[in-house]
Short mmCIF file of C-alpha atoms in Angstrom, two decimals:
data_model
loop_
_atom_site.label_atom_id
_atom_site.label_comp_id
_atom_site.label_asym_id
_atom_site.label_seq_id
_atom_site.Cartn_x
_atom_site.Cartn_y
_atom_site.Cartn_z
CA LEU Y 1 80.86 6.52 -10.41
CA GLU Y 2 81.74 6.34 -14.09
CA SER Y 3 83.79 3.52 -15.60
CA VAL Y 4 86.51 4.10 -18.20
CA ASN Y 5 83.96 3.01 -20.82
CA GLY Y 6 81.46 5.67 -19.70
CA LEU Y 7 79.21 3.26 -17.81
CA CYS Y 8 77.58 4.96 -14.81
CA VAL Y 9 77.41 2.79 -11.70
CA THR Y 10 76.01 3.49 -8.26
CA PRO Y 11 77.73 1.16 -5.78
CA VAL Y 12 75.59 0.11 -2.82
CA VAL Y 13 77.21 -1.30 0.30
CA ALA Y 14 75.24 -3.19 2.90
CA ARG Y 15 76.01 -5.30 5.90
CA ILE Y 16 74.05 -8.53 5.82
CA LYS Y 17 73.67 -10.30 9.13
CA PRO Y 18 73.21 -14.06 9.38
CA PRO Y 19 71.21 -16.10 8.83
CA PHE Y 20 71.38 -15.34 5.11
CA ASP Y 21 71.66 -17.94 2.39
CA ILE Y 22 72.76 -16.55 -0.95
CA HIS Y 23 71.21 -19.42 -2.87
CA SER Y 24 67.76 -19.34 -1.28
CA ASP Y 25 67.45 -15.67 -0.23
CA LEU Y 26 68.40 -14.05 -3.56
CA THR Y 27 66.64 -14.16 -6.91
CA LEU Y 28 69.11 -13.67 -9.75
CA CYS Y 29 68.32 -12.50 -13.27
CA PRO Y 30 70.03 -15.15 -15.43
CA ARG Y 31 70.43 -12.67 -18.31
CA GLU Y 32 72.59 -10.45 -16.11
CA VAL Y 33 74.09 -12.57 -13.32
CA GLU Y 34 75.73 -15.97 -13.69
CA ALA Y 35 76.20 -16.65 -9.98
CA ALA Y 36 76.15 -15.01 -6.56
CA PHE Y 37 78.79 -15.64 -3.93
CA ALA Y 38 80.08 -14.00 -0.75
CA VAL Y 39 83.62 -12.80 -0.12
CA PRO Y 40 84.74 -11.33 3.22
CA LEU Y 41 85.57 -7.63 2.78
CA GLU Y 42 88.91 -8.12 4.53
CA TYR Y 43 89.96 -10.36 1.60
CA PHE Y 44 90.19 -7.21 -0.56
CA ALA Y 45 92.15 -5.33 2.11
CA ASN Y 46 95.07 -7.75 1.83
CA ASP Y 47 97.44 -7.06 -1.09
CA GLU Y 48 98.57 -10.69 -0.98
CA ASN Y 49 95.18 -11.62 -2.46
CA VAL Y 50 95.70 -9.49 -5.58
CA ALA Y 51 96.50 -11.95 -8.38
CA GLU Y 52 97.38 -9.20 -10.84
CA CYS Y 53 97.78 -5.45 -10.57
CA LYS Y 54 98.65 -3.27 -13.51
CA GLU Y 55 98.57 0.39 -14.38
CA ILE Y 56 96.36 1.04 -17.40
CA ASP Y 57 96.50 4.12 -19.63
CA TRP Y 58 93.03 4.63 -21.11
CA LYS Y 59 92.20 7.64 -23.27
CA GLY Y 60 94.77 9.80 -21.52
CA SER Y 61 93.89 8.75 -17.96
CA LYS Y 62 95.73 6.27 -15.78
CA PHE Y 63 94.11 3.83 -13.42
CA THR Y 64 95.00 0.64 -11.57
CA MET Y 65 93.38 -2.61 -12.68
CA ARG Y 66 93.34 -5.30 -10.02
CA THR Y 67 92.36 -8.93 -10.47
CA TYR Y 68 91.40 -11.24 -7.62
CA TYR Y 69 90.57 -14.95 -7.63
CA TYR Y 70 88.37 -16.27 -4.85
CA THR Y 71 87.35 -19.87 -4.21
CA CYS Y 72 83.84 -20.10 -2.80
CA SER Y 73 83.79 -22.33 0.28
CA SER Y 74 80.25 -23.60 -0.34
CA SER Y 75 80.62 -24.55 -4.02
CA GLY Y 76 84.39 -24.96 -4.40
CA ARG Y 77 84.11 -22.82 -7.54
CA GLU Y 78 86.78 -20.22 -8.29
CA PHE Y 79 85.58 -16.76 -9.27
CA LYS Y 80 87.54 -14.03 -11.04
CA ILE Y 81 86.85 -10.55 -9.66
CA TRP Y 82 88.32 -7.81 -11.82
CA GLY Y 83 87.72 -4.53 -13.61
CA LEU Y 84 85.22 -2.05 -12.21
CA THR Y 85 83.93 -4.56 -9.64
CA ALA Y 86 87.42 -5.11 -8.21
CA GLY Y 87 88.09 -1.37 -8.23
CA ILE Y 88 84.93 -0.58 -6.28
CA ILE Y 89 85.46 -3.37 -3.74
CA HIS Y 90 89.13 -2.42 -3.26
CA HIS Y 91 88.08 1.18 -2.57
CA VAL Y 92 85.41 0.06 -0.06
CA ALA Y 93 88.04 -2.08 1.72
CA GLN Y 94 90.39 0.92 1.90
CA VAL Y 95 87.64 3.03 3.46
CA ALA Y 96 86.64 0.28 5.89
CA TYR Y 97 90.17 -0.66 6.97
CA GLY Y 98 91.84 2.75 6.59
CA GLU Y 99 95.60 2.88 6.43
CA HIS Y 100 95.86 -0.87 7.05
CA ALA Y 101 94.14 -1.79 3.77
CA SER Y 102 97.33 -2.43 1.84
CA SER Y 103 98.86 -4.76 4.42
CA GLY Y 104 95.68 -6.64 5.23
CA THR Y 105 96.12 -6.09 8.97
CA LYS Y 106 93.46 -4.75 11.29
#
């Protein structure tokens, strides 16, 4: 997958079964990752959770930029999920939930 800026990304999707603790089971590189947090995939299947959605025209191509805000239940911290990350996760939710992705229903 190539971003609009020419960055090549290989998304990896995995199902992680409990018990799994993000804070003790992951080692983050502080130069690259500020924090790790978990968001249920169904959150991205519900259009009501999209804080902002706009059509962007970039170098002659159009794409949709979505922005989500998610409050982590364990830390109470709000995270902004946008750009390429939001685009990839939105696509995964569409694949996982099929035609129901836009309404957020199962």
